[in-house]
Coordinates of C-alpha atoms in Angstrom, one line a residue:
M1 CA 17.7 -6.7 17.9
A2 CA 15.3 -9.6 18.3
N3 CA 14.2 -8.3 21.6
E4 CA 13.2 -4.9 20.5
P5 CA 10.0 -3.8 22.4
I6 CA 6.7 -4.4 20.5
D7 CA 5.6 -0.8 20.9
N8 CA 8.2 0.3 18.5
D9 CA 6.9 -2.3 15.9
Y10 CA 10.5 -3.3 14.8
S11 CA 10.9 -0.3 12.5
L12 CA 14.7 -0.9 12.3
S13 CA 15.0 -4.6 12.9
R14 CA 13.6 -8.0 11.9
V15 CA 10.2 -9.0 13.3
P16 CA 11.1 -12.0 15.6
E17 CA 9.2 -15.2 15.3
G18 CA 7.6 -14.6 18.7
A19 CA 6.0 -11.4 17.3
K20 CA 4.5 -13.0 14.2
Q21 CA 0.7 -12.6 14.0
P22 CA -2.1 -15.0 12.9
L23 CA -2.9 -15.0 9.2
W24 CA -6.5 -13.9 9.7
Q25 CA -5.4 -10.7 11.6
I26 CA -3.0 -9.6 8.8
L27 CA -5.6 -10.6 6.3
M28 CA -8.1 -8.2 7.9
I29 CA -5.5 -5.4 7.6
R30 CA -5.1 -6.3 3.9
I31 CA -8.8 -6.4 3.2
G32 CA -9.3 -3.2 5.2
A33 CA -6.7 -1.4 3.1
I34 CA -8.7 -2.3 0.0
C35 CA -12.3 -2.2 1.3
C36 CA -12.8 1.5 1.8
V37 CA -14.6 4.5 0.4
S38 CA -12.1 5.0 -2.4
Q39 CA -12.6 1.4 -3.6
L40 CA -16.4 1.9 -3.6
V41 CA -15.9 5.2 -5.5
L42 CA -13.7 3.3 -8.1
G43 CA -16.3 0.5 -8.5
A44 CA -19.1 3.0 -8.8
T45 CA -17.2 5.0 -11.4
L46 CA -16.6 1.8 -13.4
G47 CA -20.3 0.8 -13.1
Y48 CA -21.4 4.3 -14.2
G49 CA -19.4 4.1 -17.4
M50 CA -19.1 0.4 -18.2
T51 CA -21.2 -2.8 -18.4
F52 CA -20.9 -5.3 -15.6
W53 CA -18.6 -7.6 -17.6
G54 CA -16.5 -4.8 -18.9
A55 CA -15.9 -3.7 -15.3
F56 CA -15.2 -7.3 -14.3
W57 CA -12.4 -7.8 -16.8
A58 CA -10.9 -4.3 -16.1
T59 CA -10.8 -5.1 -12.4
M60 CA -9.2 -8.5 -13.0
L61 CA -6.5 -7.2 -15.3
G62 CA -5.8 -4.2 -13.2
S63 CA -5.6 -6.0 -9.9
V64 CA -4.1 -9.4 -10.6
I65 CA -0.8 -7.9 -12.0
L66 CA -0.4 -5.9 -8.8
Q67 CA -1.2 -8.9 -6.6
V68 CA 1.8 -10.6 -8.1
V69 CA 4.0 -7.7 -7.0
S70 CA 2.4 -7.8 -3.6
W71 CA 3.0 -11.5 -3.2
A72 CA 6.6 -11.2 -4.3
L73 CA 7.5 -8.3 -2.0
G74 CA 5.4 -9.7 0.8
T75 CA 7.1 -13.1 0.6
A76 CA 10.5 -11.5 0.9
A77 CA 9.2 -9.5 3.9
A78 CA 7.8 -12.5 5.6
R79 CA 11.1 -14.4 5.3
E80 CA 13.3 -11.5 6.4
G81 CA 10.8 -9.8 8.8
L82 CA 11.5 -6.4 7.3
S83 CA 9.4 -3.4 6.2
T84 CA 9.5 -2.1 2.6
S85 CA 12.1 0.6 3.1
L86 CA 14.4 -1.5 5.3
L87 CA 14.1 -4.5 3.0
S88 CA 15.3 -2.3 0.1
R89 CA 18.7 -2.0 1.7
W90 CA 19.5 -5.6 0.7
C91 CA 17.3 -5.7 -2.4
G92 CA 19.2 -3.4 -4.8
L93 CA 19.0 0.1 -3.4
G94 CA 21.7 0.0 -0.7
K95 CA 21.7 2.0 2.5
N96 CA 21.5 5.5 1.0
G97 CA 19.1 4.3 -1.7
S98 CA 16.8 3.0 1.0
A99 CA 16.8 6.5 2.6
I100 CA 15.5 7.9 -0.7
L101 CA 12.8 5.3 -0.9
G102 CA 11.9 5.8 2.8
G103 CA 11.6 9.6 2.2
V104 CA 9.5 9.2 -0.9
V105 CA 7.2 6.7 0.7
A106 CA 6.9 8.9 3.9
I107 CA 6.0 12.0 2.0
S108 CA 3.5 10.2 -0.3
M109 CA 1.8 8.3 2.5
V110 CA 1.5 11.2 4.9
G111 CA 0.1 13.3 2.0
W112 CA -2.5 10.7 1.3
F113 CA -3.2 10.5 5.1
G114 CA -4.1 14.2 4.9
V115 CA -6.3 13.7 1.8
Q116 CA -8.2 10.7 3.4
N117 CA -8.5 12.6 6.7
S118 CA -10.3 15.4 4.8
V119 CA -12.7 12.9 3.3
F120 CA -13.3 11.4 6.7
A121 CA -13.9 14.8 8.4
E122 CA -16.2 16.0 5.6
G123 CA -18.2 12.8 5.9
M124 CA -18.6 13.2 9.7
L125 CA -19.7 16.8 9.3
S126 CA -22.3 15.9 6.7
I127 CA -23.6 13.1 8.8
T128 CA -23.8 14.9 12.1
G129 CA -24.3 18.5 11.1
V130 CA -22.5 19.7 14.2
L131 CA -19.1 21.4 14.8
N132 CA -17.2 22.4 11.6
F133 CA -14.7 20.9 9.2
P134 CA -11.5 22.0 11.0
I135 CA -12.7 20.6 14.3
W136 CA -13.7 17.3 12.7
A137 CA -10.4 17.1 10.9
I138 CA -8.5 17.5 14.1
I139 CA -10.6 14.9 15.9
T140 CA -10.4 12.3 13.1
G141 CA -6.7 13.0 12.4
L142 CA -5.5 12.7 16.0
G143 CA -7.8 9.7 16.6
I144 CA -6.2 7.8 13.7
T145 CA -2.7 8.8 15.0
L146 CA -3.5 7.3 18.4
L147 CA -4.6 4.0 16.7
V148 CA -1.3 3.9 14.7
I149 CA 0.7 4.6 17.9
A150 CA -0.8 1.5 19.4
G151 CA 0.9 -0.6 16.7
I152 CA 0.1 -3.3 14.3
R153 CA -2.0 -5.4 16.8
W154 CA -4.5 -2.6 17.4
I155 CA -4.6 -1.8 13.7
A156 CA -5.5 -5.4 13.1
R157 CA -8.1 -5.4 15.9
F158 CA -9.8 -2.3 14.5
A159 CA -9.9 -3.8 11.0
T160 CA -11.4 -7.0 12.5
V161 CA -14.4 -4.9 13.7
F162 CA -14.8 -2.5 10.8
V163 CA -14.0 -4.8 7.8
P164 CA -17.0 -7.1 8.5
L165 CA -19.3 -4.0 9.1
F166 CA -18.2 -2.4 5.9
I167 CA -18.7 -5.5 3.8
A168 CA -22.1 -6.1 5.5
A169 CA -23.2 -2.5 4.7
V170 CA -22.3 -2.9 1.0
V171 CA -23.8 -6.4 0.8
I172 CA -27.1 -5.2 2.5
S173 CA -27.3 -2.3 0.0
A174 CA -26.9 -4.7 -2.9
A175 CA -29.5 -7.1 -1.4
I176 CA -32.0 -4.2 -1.0
V177 CA -31.5 -3.3 -4.6
L178 CA -31.9 -6.9 -5.8
Q179 CA -35.3 -7.2 -4.0
D180 CA -37.0 -5.4 -6.8
H181 CA -34.6 -6.4 -9.6
S182 CA -33.0 -9.6 -10.8
L183 CA -29.2 -10.0 -10.8
I184 CA -29.3 -11.0 -14.5
E185 CA -30.8 -7.6 -15.3
F186 CA -27.7 -5.8 -14.0
L187 CA -25.3 -8.3 -15.5
N188 CA -26.6 -7.4 -19.0
S189 CA -27.7 -3.8 -18.5
P190 CA -26.1 -0.8 -20.3
H191 CA -24.0 1.6 -18.3
P192 CA -26.0 4.6 -17.0
G193 CA -23.3 7.3 -17.7
P194 CA -20.8 8.3 -20.3
E195 CA -18.7 5.4 -21.6
L196 CA -15.5 4.6 -19.9
T197 CA -12.9 2.9 -22.1
F198 CA -11.4 -0.4 -21.1
G199 CA -7.8 1.0 -21.1
T200 CA -8.8 3.9 -18.8
A201 CA -10.7 1.6 -16.4
T202 CA -7.7 -0.8 -16.1
T203 CA -5.4 2.1 -15.5
M204 CA -7.7 3.4 -12.7
V205 CA -7.8 0.0 -11.0
A206 CA -4.1 -0.6 -11.2
G207 CA -3.2 3.0 -10.4
G208 CA -5.5 3.1 -7.4
F209 CA -3.6 0.3 -5.5
I210 CA 0.0 0.4 -6.8
A211 CA 1.3 2.3 -3.8
G212 CA -0.5 0.0 -1.5
A213 CA 0.9 -3.1 -3.3
I214 CA 4.5 -1.8 -2.8
C215 CA 3.9 -1.1 0.9
T216 CA 2.7 -4.7 1.4
P217 CA 5.9 -5.7 3.3
D218 CA 5.0 -3.2 6.1
Y219 CA 2.4 -5.7 7.4
A220 CA 3.3 -8.9 5.5
R221 CA 6.5 -9.1 7.6
Y222 CA 4.3 -10.2 10.5
L223 CA 3.3 -13.4 8.6
K224 CA 5.3 -16.6 8.9
N225 CA 6.0 -17.5 5.3
G226 CA 5.3 -17.0 1.6
T227 CA 2.3 -19.4 1.6
Q228 CA 0.5 -17.2 4.1
V229 CA 1.3 -14.1 2.0
F230 CA -0.1 -15.9 -1.1
W231 CA -3.4 -16.5 0.7
M232 CA -3.5 -13.0 2.0
T233 CA -3.1 -11.5 -1.4
L234 CA -5.4 -13.9 -3.1
I235 CA -8.3 -13.6 -0.6
G236 CA -7.7 -9.8 -0.4
T237 CA -8.0 -9.5 -4.2
F238 CA -11.3 -11.5 -4.5
V239 CA -13.0 -10.0 -1.4
G240 CA -11.6 -6.5 -1.3
E241 CA -10.8 -5.6 -4.9
L242 CA -13.0 -7.8 -7.1
G243 CA -15.9 -8.2 -4.6
M244 CA -16.3 -4.6 -3.6
N245 CA -15.8 -3.3 -7.1
L246 CA -18.5 -5.5 -8.6
L247 CA -21.0 -4.8 -5.8
A248 CA -20.4 -1.1 -6.4
V249 CA -20.9 -1.6 -10.2
I250 CA -24.3 -3.2 -9.5
L251 CA -25.2 -0.4 -7.1
A252 CA -24.2 2.2 -9.7
H253 CA -26.3 0.5 -12.4
A254 CA -29.3 0.3 -10.0
T255 CA -29.2 3.9 -8.8
G256 CA -27.9 5.5 -12.0
T257 CA -25.2 7.5 -10.1
D258 CA -21.6 7.2 -9.2
N259 CA -21.9 9.2 -6.0
V260 CA -21.2 6.7 -3.2
T261 CA -23.0 8.8 -0.5
D262 CA -26.1 9.0 -2.6
I263 CA -25.9 5.3 -3.3
M264 CA -25.6 4.3 0.3
M265 CA -28.4 6.7 1.4
A266 CA -30.7 5.3 -1.2
T267 CA -30.1 1.8 -0.1
S268 CA -28.9 1.2 3.5
G269 CA -29.5 4.7 4.9
V270 CA -27.6 6.8 7.4
L271 CA -26.1 3.8 9.2
G272 CA -24.6 2.5 6.0
V273 CA -23.1 5.9 5.3
I274 CA -21.6 6.1 8.7
I275 CA -20.0 2.7 8.4
V276 CA -18.6 3.5 4.9
V277 CA -17.2 6.8 6.0
A278 CA -15.7 5.3 9.1
S279 CA -14.0 2.6 7.0
T280 CA -11.7 5.4 5.7
V281 CA -9.8 4.8 9.0
K282 CA -8.8 1.3 7.8
L283 CA -6.9 2.7 4.9
N284 CA -5.6 5.8 6.5
D285 CA -4.0 4.1 9.5
M286 CA -1.8 2.1 7.1
N287 CA -0.9 5.3 5.3
L288 CA 0.4 6.8 8.5
Y289 CA 2.0 3.5 9.6
S290 CA 4.0 3.1 6.4
S291 CA 5.0 6.8 6.5
G292 CA 6.4 6.4 10.0
L293 CA 8.4 3.3 9.0
G294 CA 9.8 5.2 5.9
V295 CA 11.0 8.2 7.9
A296 CA 12.6 5.9 10.6
T297 CA 14.6 4.1 7.9
A298 CA 15.6 7.3 6.1
I299 CA 16.8 9.1 9.2
N300 CA 18.7 6.0 10.3
A301 CA 20.4 5.6 6.9
L302 CA 21.4 9.2 6.6
F303 CA 22.5 10.0 10.2
N304 CA 23.1 6.6 11.8
V305 CA 20.6 7.4 14.6
K306 CA 17.6 5.4 15.8
I307 CA 14.5 7.5 16.4
N308 CA 11.4 6.5 18.4
R309 CA 8.6 5.4 16.0
N310 CA 6.0 6.8 18.3
V311 CA 7.5 10.2 18.3
M312 CA 7.8 10.2 14.5
T313 CA 4.2 8.9 14.1
W314 CA 2.9 11.7 16.3
T315 CA 4.9 14.2 14.3
L316 CA 3.7 12.9 10.9
G317 CA 0.1 12.5 12.2
I318 CA 0.0 16.2 13.3
I319 CA 1.5 17.4 10.0
G320 CA -1.0 15.4 8.0
T321 CA -3.9 16.6 10.2
L322 CA -2.8 20.3 9.9
L323 CA -2.5 19.9 6.1
S324 CA -6.1 18.8 6.0
V325 CA -7.3 21.5 8.4
I326 CA -5.8 24.4 6.5
G327 CA -7.0 22.9 3.1
I328 CA -3.5 23.0 1.5
I329 CA -3.9 19.3 0.9
N330 CA -6.4 20.0 -1.9
Y331 CA -3.5 21.5 -3.9
F332 CA -1.1 18.7 -3.0
T333 CA -2.7 15.8 -4.9
S334 CA -0.9 16.4 -8.2
F335 CA 2.4 16.2 -6.4
L336 CA 1.3 13.0 -4.6
T337 CA 0.3 11.6 -8.0
L338 CA 3.8 12.4 -9.2
L339 CA 5.3 10.5 -6.3
G340 CA 3.0 7.6 -7.1
V341 CA 5.0 7.2 -10.3
A342 CA 8.3 7.5 -8.4
I343 CA 7.6 4.6 -6.0
P344 CA 6.8 1.6 -8.4
P345 CA 10.3 1.4 -10.1
A346 CA 11.8 0.6 -6.7
A347 CA 9.5 -2.4 -6.4
G348 CA 10.7 -3.7 -9.8
I349 CA 14.3 -3.4 -8.8
M350 CA 13.7 -5.1 -5.4
V351 CA 11.8 -8.1 -6.8
I352 CA 14.6 -8.7 -9.5
D353 CA 17.4 -8.3 -6.9
Y354 CA 15.9 -10.6 -4.3
F355 CA 14.4 -13.4 -6.4
I356 CA 16.6 -13.4 -9.5
L357 CA 20.0 -11.8 -8.9
K358 CA 20.0 -12.9 -5.2
R359 CA 22.9 -10.6 -4.5
N360 CA 22.3 -10.5 -0.7
R361 CA 20.2 -13.6 -0.1
G362 CA 23.2 -15.5 1.3
V363 CA 24.0 -12.9 4.0
L364 CA 20.4 -12.4 4.9
E365 CA 19.8 -16.2 5.3
K366 CA 23.0 -16.5 7.3
T367 CA 21.9 -13.9 9.9
R368 CA 18.2 -14.8 9.9
P369 CA 18.4 -17.6 12.6
S370 CA 19.9 -15.1 15.1
G371 CA 17.2 -12.5 14.4
K372 CA 19.8 -9.9 13.6
L373 CA 20.6 -8.0 10.4
P374 CA 23.9 -8.2 8.5
Q375 CA 26.8 -6.1 10.0
K376 CA 27.6 -4.5 6.7
V377 CA 25.4 -3.2 3.9
E378 CA 25.9 -1.8 0.4
K379 CA 26.2 2.0 0.6
W380 CA 25.1 2.8 -2.9
N381 CA 24.1 0.9 -6.0
P382 CA 24.6 3.4 -8.9
I383 CA 23.1 1.0 -11.4
A384 CA 19.9 0.7 -9.4
L385 CA 19.6 4.4 -8.8
T386 CA 20.2 5.2 -12.5
V387 CA 17.6 2.7 -13.6
W388 CA 15.2 4.1 -11.0
A389 CA 15.6 7.6 -12.4
L390 CA 15.1 6.4 -16.0
A391 CA 12.0 4.3 -15.0
F392 CA 10.5 7.4 -13.3
C393 CA 11.0 9.3 -16.6
V394 CA 9.3 6.5 -18.5
G395 CA 6.4 6.4 -16.1
E396 CA 5.9 10.2 -16.1
G397 CA 6.2 10.3 -19.9
S398 CA 3.6 7.6 -20.4
S399 CA 1.4 9.6 -18.0
I400 CA 1.7 12.7 -20.1
L401 CA 1.1 10.7 -23.3
A402 CA -1.7 8.6 -21.8
I403 CA 0.1 5.4 -22.8
G404 CA -0.8 2.4 -20.6
I405 CA -0.6 2.5 -16.8
P406 CA 2.2 4.9 -15.7
G407 CA 3.1 3.2 -12.5
L408 CA 3.0 -0.2 -14.0
N409 CA 5.0 0.9 -17.0
S410 CA 7.8 2.3 -14.7
L411 CA 7.7 -0.8 -12.5
I412 CA 8.2 -3.3 -15.4
F413 CA 10.7 -1.1 -17.2
A414 CA 12.8 -0.8 -14.0
G415 CA 12.8 -4.6 -13.4
I416 CA 13.8 -5.5 -16.9
V417 CA 16.4 -2.9 -17.4
Y418 CA 17.9 -3.4 -13.9
W419 CA 18.2 -7.2 -14.6
G420 CA 19.8 -6.5 -18.0
A421 CA 22.2 -3.8 -16.7
M422 CA 23.4 -5.9 -13.7
T423 CA 23.9 -9.0 -15.9
I424 CA 26.0 -7.0 -18.4
Y425 CA 28.0 -5.4 -15.6
K426 CA 28.6 -8.8 -14.0
S427 CA 29.9 -10.3 -17.4
V428 CA 32.2 -7.3 -17.9
K429 CA 33.7 -7.5 -14.4
K430 CA 33.7 -11.3 -14.5
V431 CA 32.5 -11.6 -10.9
D432 CA 30.1 -14.1 -9.4
V433 CA 28.0 -11.5 -7.5
V434 CA 28.0 -7.8 -8.2
K435 CA 28.6 -5.8 -5.0
F436 CA 29.4 -2.1 -4.7
K437 CA 31.1 -0.3 -1.8
E438 CA 29.8 -1.6 1.6
T439 CA 29.6 0.3 4.9
D440 CA 29.1 -0.6 8.5
Q441 CA 25.4 -1.3 9.4
I442 CA 24.4 0.9 12.4
L443 CA 21.0 0.3 13.9

C-alpha cells in the first residue's frame, strides 16, 4: 500500500520513498525525545550524588549500549519502512507475537503519556497560578493529542521549534552559573548530596531510555538508510543524552540541589521554567504516537482489520488524559516499570533475527521495490515467545535482586538465548532457514 494517505502515517504499511523525511527533521524528533524535563532530572540527580567525571562515565556507559540497539533497530526500520511493532512480524515474533508486542508497547506508552501529562499540567499550574490541575491536564493532554493526530511532520516541526529553545534555556542557565565560577571548579568539585554509586547511576541512565531506544523504528522508518540512522543516534546521544546530562550535573553542583524547577528559577528565571516544562510535549507526543502504532498493529494481527490511526490516537489520548485527571496514574507507575522490563527482550530477539539469522530478509528484500509487504507471514514463533518469557523473568529477577540493569539484562539474555536456541533447532531439523507455520498477510 505504497499510496496510503500520509495522514494515517503508514501504520500498517511501508513508508514509501516519497514520504521519507530529511535527516535533520527526524534528528530533531530524536533529540526532542531525549532533551526533556526527565533528562534534566536525571542529570541533576547524578550531579547531586556524583562528581562530574563520575556522572560523565556513568552516562557514557549507560547510553552508548542503548544507542547500539537504537541504531540496529533503526537501520532495519529505515530499510523496510516499518514501525517497531510491524517490523517485529518479520523479525522473530510472527504475526501474533507482534500483536503481543504492540499491546505491551501501547499500554506502556499511553501510561507514560498520562504520567508526563501530569507533570506538564502541574508545571503549568505552578507557573500560571490560574485554573486548577484537572483543567490543565485536559488542556495539555488534548493539545498533545491534536499534535500527534497531525502526524510525524508536525511532530518534527514542533520539535524544530522547542528543541533549540530548550537547549538554549539550559545553556543560558549554565552560562549564568559560570559567570561567577570557573568550569574547572565544577569539574573537580565534590557532589553536594548523598553519594550515588556508579552502578546505580548507570542503571538509571540506561533504564531511563530503554523503552525509547526500542521505539526508535517508529520515526527512524522515515529515514533513507542506515547511515542516516547512525548519525541520528550519534548526534542524539552527544547532544541530548551526554550534553544535557552534564549541563544538569554542573547546575546541580552550582545550586546544591537536584530540583530542576529550583535550578531553572535560580538561573534563567520563569521563562526558562516555561520552556523546560513545555519541552515535556516533545517526549510525550512520541509516547502517544508509538502507542497508536502499537494498537493498530495488535488489532490488525488479532482481527485482520485495519483501523484508522487518527481514531485510535484520539481514543488513547483521551484515556491517558483521563488517567492523569483522576490521579490514578500516580498508582500506575509500578506497573509501567514492570512493562519496561517486558519490552527489551523483544528488541534482542528482533536484532538477532534480522541481522544474524536473517530468516525473512529475503522475502522482505524481494517485496521492498514494490513498496508492498510479503503476502504471507509467520503466525507464531514458539521459540521466540518462550525466550521472551524467560528473558522477562531474568529481567524482573535482576530487578528484585538489584543486579545490573534489568532491562538491559533481559535484552542481552533474549538475544543470546534466542540465537542459541534457533541454531540448535536448525541443526536438529537439518534445514537452511527455520520457519514455523505461516498464514496469509491481511492488511
